[in-house]
mmCIF file of C-alpha atoms and ligand atoms in Angstrom:
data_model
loop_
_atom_site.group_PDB
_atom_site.id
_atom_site.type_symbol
_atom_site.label_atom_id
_atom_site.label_comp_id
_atom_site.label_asym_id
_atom_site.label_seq_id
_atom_site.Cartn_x
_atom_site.Cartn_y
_atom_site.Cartn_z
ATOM 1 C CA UNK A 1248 69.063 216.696 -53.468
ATOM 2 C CA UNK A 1249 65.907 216.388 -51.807
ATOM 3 C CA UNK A 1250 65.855 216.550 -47.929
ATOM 4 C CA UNK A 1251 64.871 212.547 -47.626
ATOM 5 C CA UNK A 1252 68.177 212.252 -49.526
ATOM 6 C CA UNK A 1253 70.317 214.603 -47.682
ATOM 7 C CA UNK A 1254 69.243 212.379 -44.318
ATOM 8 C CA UNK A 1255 69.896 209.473 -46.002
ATOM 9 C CA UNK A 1256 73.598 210.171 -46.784
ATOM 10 C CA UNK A 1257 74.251 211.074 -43.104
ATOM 11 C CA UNK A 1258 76.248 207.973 -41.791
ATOM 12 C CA UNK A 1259 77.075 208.895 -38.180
ATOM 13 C CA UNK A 1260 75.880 211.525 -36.272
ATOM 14 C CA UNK A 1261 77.444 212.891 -33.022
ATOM 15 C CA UNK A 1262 74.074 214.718 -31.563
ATOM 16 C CA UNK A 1263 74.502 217.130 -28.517
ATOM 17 C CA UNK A 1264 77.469 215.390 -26.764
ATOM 18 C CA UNK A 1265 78.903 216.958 -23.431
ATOM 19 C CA UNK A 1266 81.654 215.836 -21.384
ATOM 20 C CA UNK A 1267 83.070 216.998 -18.268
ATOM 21 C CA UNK A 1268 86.457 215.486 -16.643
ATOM 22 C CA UNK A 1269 86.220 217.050 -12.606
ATOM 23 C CA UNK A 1270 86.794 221.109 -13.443
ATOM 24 C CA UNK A 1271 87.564 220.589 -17.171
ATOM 25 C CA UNK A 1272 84.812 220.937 -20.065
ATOM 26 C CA UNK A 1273 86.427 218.566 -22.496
ATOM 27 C CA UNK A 1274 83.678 218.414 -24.676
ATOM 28 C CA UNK A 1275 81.271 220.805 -25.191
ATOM 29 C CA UNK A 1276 77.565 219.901 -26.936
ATOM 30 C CA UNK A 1277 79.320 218.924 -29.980
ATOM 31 C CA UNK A 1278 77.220 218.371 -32.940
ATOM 32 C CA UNK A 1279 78.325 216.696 -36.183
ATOM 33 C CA UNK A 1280 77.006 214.828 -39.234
ATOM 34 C CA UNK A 1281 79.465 212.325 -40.886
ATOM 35 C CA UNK A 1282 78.339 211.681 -44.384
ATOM 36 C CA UNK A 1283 78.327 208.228 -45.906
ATOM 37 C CA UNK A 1284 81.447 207.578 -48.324
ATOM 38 C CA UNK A 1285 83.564 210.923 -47.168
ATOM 39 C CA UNK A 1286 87.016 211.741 -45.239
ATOM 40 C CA UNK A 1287 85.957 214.113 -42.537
ATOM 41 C CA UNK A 1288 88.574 215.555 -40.885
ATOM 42 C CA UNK A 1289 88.343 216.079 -36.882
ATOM 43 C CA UNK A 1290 90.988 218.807 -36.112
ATOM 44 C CA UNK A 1291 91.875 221.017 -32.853
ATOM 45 C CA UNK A 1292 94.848 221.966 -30.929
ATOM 46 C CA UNK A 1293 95.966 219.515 -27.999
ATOM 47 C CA UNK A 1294 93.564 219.161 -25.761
ATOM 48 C CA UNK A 1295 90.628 220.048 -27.433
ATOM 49 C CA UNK A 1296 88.930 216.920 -27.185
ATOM 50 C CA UNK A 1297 88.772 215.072 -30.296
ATOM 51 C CA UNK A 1298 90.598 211.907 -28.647
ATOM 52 C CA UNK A 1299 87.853 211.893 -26.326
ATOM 53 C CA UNK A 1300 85.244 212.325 -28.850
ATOM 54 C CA UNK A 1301 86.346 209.110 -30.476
ATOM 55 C CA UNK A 1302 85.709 207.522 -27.075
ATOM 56 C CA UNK A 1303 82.310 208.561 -26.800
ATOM 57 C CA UNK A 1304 81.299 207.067 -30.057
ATOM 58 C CA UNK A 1305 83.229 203.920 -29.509
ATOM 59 C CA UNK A 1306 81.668 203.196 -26.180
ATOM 60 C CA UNK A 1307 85.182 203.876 -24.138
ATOM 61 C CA UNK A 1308 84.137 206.601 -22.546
ATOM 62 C CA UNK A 1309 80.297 207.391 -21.284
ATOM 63 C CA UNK A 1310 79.129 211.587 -21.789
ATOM 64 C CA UNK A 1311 77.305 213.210 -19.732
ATOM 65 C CA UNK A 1312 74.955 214.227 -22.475
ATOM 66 C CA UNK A 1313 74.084 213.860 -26.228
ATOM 67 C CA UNK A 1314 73.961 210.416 -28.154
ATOM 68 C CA UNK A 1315 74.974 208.445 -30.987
ATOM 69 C CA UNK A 1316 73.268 208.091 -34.290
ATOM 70 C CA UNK A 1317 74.346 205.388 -36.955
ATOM 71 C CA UNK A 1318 71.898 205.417 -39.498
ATOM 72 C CA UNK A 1319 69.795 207.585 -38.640
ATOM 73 C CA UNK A 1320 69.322 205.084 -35.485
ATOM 74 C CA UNK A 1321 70.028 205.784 -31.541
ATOM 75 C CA UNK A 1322 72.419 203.523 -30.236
ATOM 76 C CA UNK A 1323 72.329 202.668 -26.311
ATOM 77 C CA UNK A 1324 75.253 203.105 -24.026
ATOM 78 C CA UNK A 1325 77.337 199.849 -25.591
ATOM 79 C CA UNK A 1326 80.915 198.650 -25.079
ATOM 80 C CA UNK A 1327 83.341 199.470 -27.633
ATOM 81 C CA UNK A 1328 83.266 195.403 -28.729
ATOM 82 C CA UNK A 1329 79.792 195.832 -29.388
ATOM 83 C CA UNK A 1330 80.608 198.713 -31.527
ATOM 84 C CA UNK A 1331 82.568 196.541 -34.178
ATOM 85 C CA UNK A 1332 79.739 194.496 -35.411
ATOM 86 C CA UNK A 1333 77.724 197.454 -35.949
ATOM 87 C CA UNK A 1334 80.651 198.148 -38.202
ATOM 88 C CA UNK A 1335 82.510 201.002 -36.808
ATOM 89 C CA UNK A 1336 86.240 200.562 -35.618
ATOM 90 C CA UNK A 1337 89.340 202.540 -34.608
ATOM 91 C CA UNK A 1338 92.590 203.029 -33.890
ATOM 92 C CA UNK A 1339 94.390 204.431 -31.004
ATOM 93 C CA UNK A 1340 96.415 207.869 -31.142
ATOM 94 C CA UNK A 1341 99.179 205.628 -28.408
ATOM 95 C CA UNK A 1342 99.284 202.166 -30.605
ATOM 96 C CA UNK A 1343 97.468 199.439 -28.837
ATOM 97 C CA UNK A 1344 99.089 196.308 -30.000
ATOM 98 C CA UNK A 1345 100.187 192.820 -28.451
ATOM 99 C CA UNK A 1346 104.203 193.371 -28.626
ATOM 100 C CA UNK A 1347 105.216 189.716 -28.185
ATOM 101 C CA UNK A 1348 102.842 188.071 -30.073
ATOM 102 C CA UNK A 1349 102.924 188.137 -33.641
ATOM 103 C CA UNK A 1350 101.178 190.484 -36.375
ATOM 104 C CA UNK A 1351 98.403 187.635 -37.478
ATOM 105 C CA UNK A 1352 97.645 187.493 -34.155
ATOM 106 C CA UNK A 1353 97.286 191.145 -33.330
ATOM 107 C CA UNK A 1354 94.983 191.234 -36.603
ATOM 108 C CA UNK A 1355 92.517 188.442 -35.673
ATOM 109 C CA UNK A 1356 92.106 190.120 -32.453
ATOM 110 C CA UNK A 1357 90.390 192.904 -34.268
ATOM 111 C CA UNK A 1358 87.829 190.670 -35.577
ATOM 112 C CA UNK A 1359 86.969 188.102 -32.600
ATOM 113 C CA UNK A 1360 83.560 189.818 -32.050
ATOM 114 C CA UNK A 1361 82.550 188.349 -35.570
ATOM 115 C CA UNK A 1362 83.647 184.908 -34.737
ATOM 116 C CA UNK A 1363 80.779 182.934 -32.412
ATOM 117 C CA UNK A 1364 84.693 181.411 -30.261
ATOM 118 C CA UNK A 1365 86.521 182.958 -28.512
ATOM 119 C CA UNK A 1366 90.201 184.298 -29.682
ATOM 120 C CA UNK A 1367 91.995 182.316 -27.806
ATOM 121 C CA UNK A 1368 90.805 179.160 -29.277
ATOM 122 C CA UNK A 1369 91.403 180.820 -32.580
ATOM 123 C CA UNK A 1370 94.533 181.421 -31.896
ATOM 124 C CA UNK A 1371 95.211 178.314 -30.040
ATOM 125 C CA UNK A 1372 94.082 176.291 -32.932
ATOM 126 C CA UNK A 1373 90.690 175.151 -31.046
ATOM 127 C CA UNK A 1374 89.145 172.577 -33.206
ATOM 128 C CA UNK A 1375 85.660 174.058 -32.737
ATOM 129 C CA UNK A 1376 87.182 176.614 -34.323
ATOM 130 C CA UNK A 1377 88.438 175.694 -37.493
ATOM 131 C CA UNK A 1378 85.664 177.011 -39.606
ATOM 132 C CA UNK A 1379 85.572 180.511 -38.057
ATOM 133 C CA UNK A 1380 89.674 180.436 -37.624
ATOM 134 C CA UNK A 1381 89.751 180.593 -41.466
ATOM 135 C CA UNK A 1382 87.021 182.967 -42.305
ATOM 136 C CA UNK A 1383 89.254 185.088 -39.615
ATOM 137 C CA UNK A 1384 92.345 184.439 -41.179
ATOM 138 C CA UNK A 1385 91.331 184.889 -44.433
ATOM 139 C CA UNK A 1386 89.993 188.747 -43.640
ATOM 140 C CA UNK A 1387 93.114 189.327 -41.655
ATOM 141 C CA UNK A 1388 95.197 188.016 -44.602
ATOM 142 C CA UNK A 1389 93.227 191.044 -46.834
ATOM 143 C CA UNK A 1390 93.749 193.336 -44.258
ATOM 144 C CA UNK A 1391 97.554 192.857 -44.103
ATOM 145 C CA UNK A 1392 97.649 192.552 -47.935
ATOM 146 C CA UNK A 1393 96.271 196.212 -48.124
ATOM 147 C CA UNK A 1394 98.263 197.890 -45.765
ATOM 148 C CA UNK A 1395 101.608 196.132 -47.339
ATOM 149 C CA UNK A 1396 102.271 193.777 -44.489
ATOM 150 C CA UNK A 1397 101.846 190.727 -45.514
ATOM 151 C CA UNK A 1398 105.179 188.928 -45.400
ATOM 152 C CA UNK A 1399 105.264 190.432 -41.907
ATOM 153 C CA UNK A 1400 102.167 188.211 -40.605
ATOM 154 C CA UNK A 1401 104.272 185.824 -38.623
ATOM 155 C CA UNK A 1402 106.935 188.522 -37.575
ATOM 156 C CA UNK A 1403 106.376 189.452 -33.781
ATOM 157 C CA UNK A 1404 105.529 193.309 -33.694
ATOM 158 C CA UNK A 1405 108.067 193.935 -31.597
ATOM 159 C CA UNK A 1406 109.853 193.854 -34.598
ATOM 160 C CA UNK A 1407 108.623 196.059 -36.612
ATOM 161 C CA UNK A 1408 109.091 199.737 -37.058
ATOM 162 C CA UNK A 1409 106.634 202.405 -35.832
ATOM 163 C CA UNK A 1410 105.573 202.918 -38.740
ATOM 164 C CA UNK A 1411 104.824 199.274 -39.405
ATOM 165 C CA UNK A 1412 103.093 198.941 -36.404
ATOM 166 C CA UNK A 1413 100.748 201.751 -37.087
ATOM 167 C CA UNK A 1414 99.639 199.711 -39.957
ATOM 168 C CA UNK A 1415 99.248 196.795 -37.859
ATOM 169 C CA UNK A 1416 96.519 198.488 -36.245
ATOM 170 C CA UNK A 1417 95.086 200.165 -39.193
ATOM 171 C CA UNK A 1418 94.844 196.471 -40.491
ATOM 172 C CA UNK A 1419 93.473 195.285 -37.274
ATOM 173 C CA UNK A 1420 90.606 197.974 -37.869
ATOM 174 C CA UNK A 1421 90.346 197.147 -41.063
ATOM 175 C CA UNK A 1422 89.643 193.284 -40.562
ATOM 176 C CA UNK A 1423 87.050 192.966 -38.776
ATOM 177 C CA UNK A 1424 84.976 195.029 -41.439
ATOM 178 C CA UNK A 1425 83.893 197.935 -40.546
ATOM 179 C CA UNK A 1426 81.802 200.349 -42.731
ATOM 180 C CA UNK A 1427 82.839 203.329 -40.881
ATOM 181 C CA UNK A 1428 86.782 203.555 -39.333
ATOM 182 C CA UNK A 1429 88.066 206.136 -37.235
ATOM 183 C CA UNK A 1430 91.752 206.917 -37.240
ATOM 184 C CA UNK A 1431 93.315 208.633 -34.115
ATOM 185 C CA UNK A 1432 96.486 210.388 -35.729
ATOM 186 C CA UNK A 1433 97.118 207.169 -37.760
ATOM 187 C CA UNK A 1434 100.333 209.131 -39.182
ATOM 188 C CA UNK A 1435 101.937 210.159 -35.848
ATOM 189 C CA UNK A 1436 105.675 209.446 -35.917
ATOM 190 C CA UNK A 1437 105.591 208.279 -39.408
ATOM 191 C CA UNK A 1438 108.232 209.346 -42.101
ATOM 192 C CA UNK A 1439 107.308 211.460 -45.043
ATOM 193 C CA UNK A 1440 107.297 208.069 -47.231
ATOM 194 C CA UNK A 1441 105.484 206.272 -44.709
ATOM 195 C CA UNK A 1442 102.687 208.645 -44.220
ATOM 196 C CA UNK A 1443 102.361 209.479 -48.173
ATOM 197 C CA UNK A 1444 101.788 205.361 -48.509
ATOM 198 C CA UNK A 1445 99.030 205.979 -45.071
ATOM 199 C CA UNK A 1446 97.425 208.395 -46.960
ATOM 200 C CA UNK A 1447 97.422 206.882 -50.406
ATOM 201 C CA UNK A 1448 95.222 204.035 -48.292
ATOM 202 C CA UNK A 1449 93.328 206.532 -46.613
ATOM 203 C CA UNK A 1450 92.249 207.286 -49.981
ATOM 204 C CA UNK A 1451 91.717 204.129 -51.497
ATOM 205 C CA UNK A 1452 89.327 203.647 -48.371
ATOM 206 C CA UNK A 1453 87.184 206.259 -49.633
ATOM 207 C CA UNK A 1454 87.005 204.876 -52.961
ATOM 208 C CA UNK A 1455 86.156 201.363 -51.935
ATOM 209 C CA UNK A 1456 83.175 202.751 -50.262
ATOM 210 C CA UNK A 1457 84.020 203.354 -46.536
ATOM 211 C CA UNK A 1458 82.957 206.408 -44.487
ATOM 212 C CA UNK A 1459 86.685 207.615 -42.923
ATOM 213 C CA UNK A 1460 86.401 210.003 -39.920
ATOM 214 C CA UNK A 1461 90.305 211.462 -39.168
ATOM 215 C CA UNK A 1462 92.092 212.977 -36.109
ATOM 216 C CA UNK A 1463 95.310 214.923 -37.826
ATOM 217 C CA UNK A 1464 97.711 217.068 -36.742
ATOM 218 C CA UNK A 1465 99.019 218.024 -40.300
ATOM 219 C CA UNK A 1466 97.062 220.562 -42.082
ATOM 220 C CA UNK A 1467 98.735 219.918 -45.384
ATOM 221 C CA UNK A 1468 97.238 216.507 -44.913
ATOM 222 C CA UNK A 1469 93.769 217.410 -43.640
ATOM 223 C CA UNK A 1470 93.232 219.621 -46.276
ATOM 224 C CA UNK A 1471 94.468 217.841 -49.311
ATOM 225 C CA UNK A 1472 92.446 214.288 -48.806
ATOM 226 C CA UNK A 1473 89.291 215.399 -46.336
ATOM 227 C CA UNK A 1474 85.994 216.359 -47.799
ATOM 228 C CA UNK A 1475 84.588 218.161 -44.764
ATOM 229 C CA UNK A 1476 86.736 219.595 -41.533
ATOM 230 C CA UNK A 1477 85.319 219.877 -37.987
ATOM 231 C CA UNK A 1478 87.344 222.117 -36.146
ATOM 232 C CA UNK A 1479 87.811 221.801 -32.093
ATOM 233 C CA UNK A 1480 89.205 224.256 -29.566
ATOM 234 C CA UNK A 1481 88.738 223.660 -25.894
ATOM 235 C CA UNK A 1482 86.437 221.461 -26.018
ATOM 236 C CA UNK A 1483 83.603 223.332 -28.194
ATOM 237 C CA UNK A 1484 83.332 223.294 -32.117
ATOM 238 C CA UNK A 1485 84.732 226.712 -33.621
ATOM 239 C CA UNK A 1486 84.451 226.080 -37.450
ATOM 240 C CA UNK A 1487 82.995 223.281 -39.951
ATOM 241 C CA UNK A 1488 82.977 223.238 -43.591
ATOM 242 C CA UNK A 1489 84.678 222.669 -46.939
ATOM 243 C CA UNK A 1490 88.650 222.908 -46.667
ATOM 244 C CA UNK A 1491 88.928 225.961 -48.210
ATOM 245 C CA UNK A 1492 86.739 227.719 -45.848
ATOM 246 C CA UNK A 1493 88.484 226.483 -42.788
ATOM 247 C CA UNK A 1494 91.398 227.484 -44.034
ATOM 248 C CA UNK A 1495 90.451 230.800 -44.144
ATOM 249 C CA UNK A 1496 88.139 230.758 -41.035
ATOM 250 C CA UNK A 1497 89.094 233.644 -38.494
ATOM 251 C CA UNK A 1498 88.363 231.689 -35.454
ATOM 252 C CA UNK A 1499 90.236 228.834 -36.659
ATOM 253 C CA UNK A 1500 93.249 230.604 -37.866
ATOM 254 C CA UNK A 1501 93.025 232.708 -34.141
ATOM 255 C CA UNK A 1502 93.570 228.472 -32.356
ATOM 256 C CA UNK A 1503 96.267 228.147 -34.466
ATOM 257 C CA UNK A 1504 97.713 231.453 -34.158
ATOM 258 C CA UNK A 1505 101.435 230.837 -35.258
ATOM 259 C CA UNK A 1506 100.945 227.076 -36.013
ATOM 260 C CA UNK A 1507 100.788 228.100 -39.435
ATOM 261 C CA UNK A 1508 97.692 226.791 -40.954
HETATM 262 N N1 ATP B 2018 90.005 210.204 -18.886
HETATM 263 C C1 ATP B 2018 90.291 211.490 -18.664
HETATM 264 N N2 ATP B 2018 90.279 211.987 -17.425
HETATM 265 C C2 ATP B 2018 90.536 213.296 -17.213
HETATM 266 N N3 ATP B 2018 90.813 214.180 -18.177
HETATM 267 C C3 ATP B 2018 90.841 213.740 -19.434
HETATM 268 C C4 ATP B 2018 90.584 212.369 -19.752
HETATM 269 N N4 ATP B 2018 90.672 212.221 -21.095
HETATM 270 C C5 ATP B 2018 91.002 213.425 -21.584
HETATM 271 N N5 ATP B 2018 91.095 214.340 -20.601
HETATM 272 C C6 ATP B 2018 91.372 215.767 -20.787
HETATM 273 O O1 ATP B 2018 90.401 216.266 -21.682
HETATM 274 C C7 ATP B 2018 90.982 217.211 -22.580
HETATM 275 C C8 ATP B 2018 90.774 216.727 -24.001
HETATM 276 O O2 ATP B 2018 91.628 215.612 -24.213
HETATM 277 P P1 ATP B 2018 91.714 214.843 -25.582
HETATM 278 O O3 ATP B 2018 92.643 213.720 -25.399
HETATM 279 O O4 ATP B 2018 90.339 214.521 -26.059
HETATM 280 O O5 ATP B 2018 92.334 215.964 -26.534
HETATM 281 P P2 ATP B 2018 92.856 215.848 -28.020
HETATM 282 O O6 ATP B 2018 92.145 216.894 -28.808
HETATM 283 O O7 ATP B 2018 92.774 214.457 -28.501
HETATM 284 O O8 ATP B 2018 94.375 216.315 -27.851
HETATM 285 P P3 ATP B 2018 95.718 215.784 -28.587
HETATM 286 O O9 ATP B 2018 95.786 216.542 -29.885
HETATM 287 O O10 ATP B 2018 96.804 216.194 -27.648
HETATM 288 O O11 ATP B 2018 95.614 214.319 -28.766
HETATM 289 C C9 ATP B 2018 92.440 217.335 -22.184
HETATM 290 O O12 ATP B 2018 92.583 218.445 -21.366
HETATM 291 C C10 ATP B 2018 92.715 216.039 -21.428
HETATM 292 O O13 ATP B 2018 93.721 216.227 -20.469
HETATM 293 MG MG1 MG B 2019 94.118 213.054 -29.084
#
């Protein structure tokens, strides 16, 4: 690989990014390259600040230093809606959804940023609307398809189980397009089954061409389906690499001291 190509294949970078909440160093000049078309794992022990590195990028939370690169590309100080047509999206580690409103719903909300009206006339039927209501519909329809949830669309979420509603929001994410998606613990509280099927479309993600950047607790997980690991403790970045090395890395094996790694 030349070096022109290795740049090239660097999809986001996280340059130099400090953070500082009152007395606490959450995030220390944290440097990492996500390459196009790979899982990268983000992994730490509570508290080490890879929730709040997912708000920096998205635009929730401002740091004190460092930046943003998509594409080799700068990106100003924007607001995490004006994140999602650059084509990066989320989910939340605490699910984020509208309870008493229905799963469609919850999924077009994702996208609204793509659509020139505003969601409410979407979802109010607007008739200025009815163009963009079924190019909106029609992604969220995919979106639920994927994750399984289809005959679910007009179910209120309230409804659902956890581990349903997780995949609400990983099909929110998902429709409104992103290129790169970054998953906060999107297996938290799921059953064994429930996760496997998570991962299984973690993993067709890949495949289809997406750039998949993952907050996960379970190591089992992280280092079965993730191409690269960053590793987090107290803020600063203690290990990065393939996952066999991290598995063996002392420092990282030293933050999980009888977590069994
Ligand atoms: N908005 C905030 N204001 C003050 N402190 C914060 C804020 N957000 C996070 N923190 C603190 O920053 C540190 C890092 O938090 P963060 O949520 O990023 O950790 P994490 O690695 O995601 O942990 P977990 O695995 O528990 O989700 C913690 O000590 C947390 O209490
Ligand atoms: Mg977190």
């Amino acid at each position: 690989m030349t070096v022109m190509e290795a740049i090239n294949k660097v999809h986001l970078q996280i340059c130099g990014i400090s953070k500082r909440f009152g007395g606490l160093q959450a995030l220390e000049d944290i440097s990492i390259d996500i390459q196009k078309n790979t899982i990268h794992g983000i992994i730490g022990p509570n508290g080490a600040g890879k929730t709040t590195l997912f708000n920096i990028i998205t635009g929730q939370i401002r740091p004190d230093q460092g930046t943003i690169k998509l594409d080799g590309q700068t990106l100003p100080y924007l607001k995490p809606n004006q994140l999602v047509p650059l084509g990066i999206t989320r989910t939340f580690q605490n699910i984020r959804l509208f309870k008493e409103m229905s799963v469609m719903e919850n999924v077009l909300i994702g996208q609204h940023v793509h659509t020139p009206t505003p969601i409410l006339s979407i979802i109010l039927n607007g008739s200025k609307a009815r163009y963009w209501e079924e190019v909106a519909k029609n992604e969220a329809e995919n979106a639920l398809k994927f994750v399984g949830l289809e005959n679910k669309a007009d179910e209120m979420v309230k409804n659902l189980s956890y581990g349903q509603q997780r995949l609400v929001e990983f099909a929110r994410a998902l429709a409104a397009k992103p290129k790169i998606i970054l998953l906060d613990e999107p297996a938290a509280g799921m059953n064994p089954t429930e996760k496997a099927n998570l991962l299984r479309l973690v993993l067709l993600l890949k495949e289809k061409g997406y750039t998949i950047v993952l907050i996960e607790h379970d190591m089992k997980v992280v280092m079965n389906i993730c191409q690269t690991i960053t590793v987090l403790d107290h803020g600063k970045k203690i290990a990065e690499g393939q996952p066999e090395m991290i598995r063996k890395h002392p420092e990282v094996i030293k933050a999980y001291l009888g977590k069994g790694v």
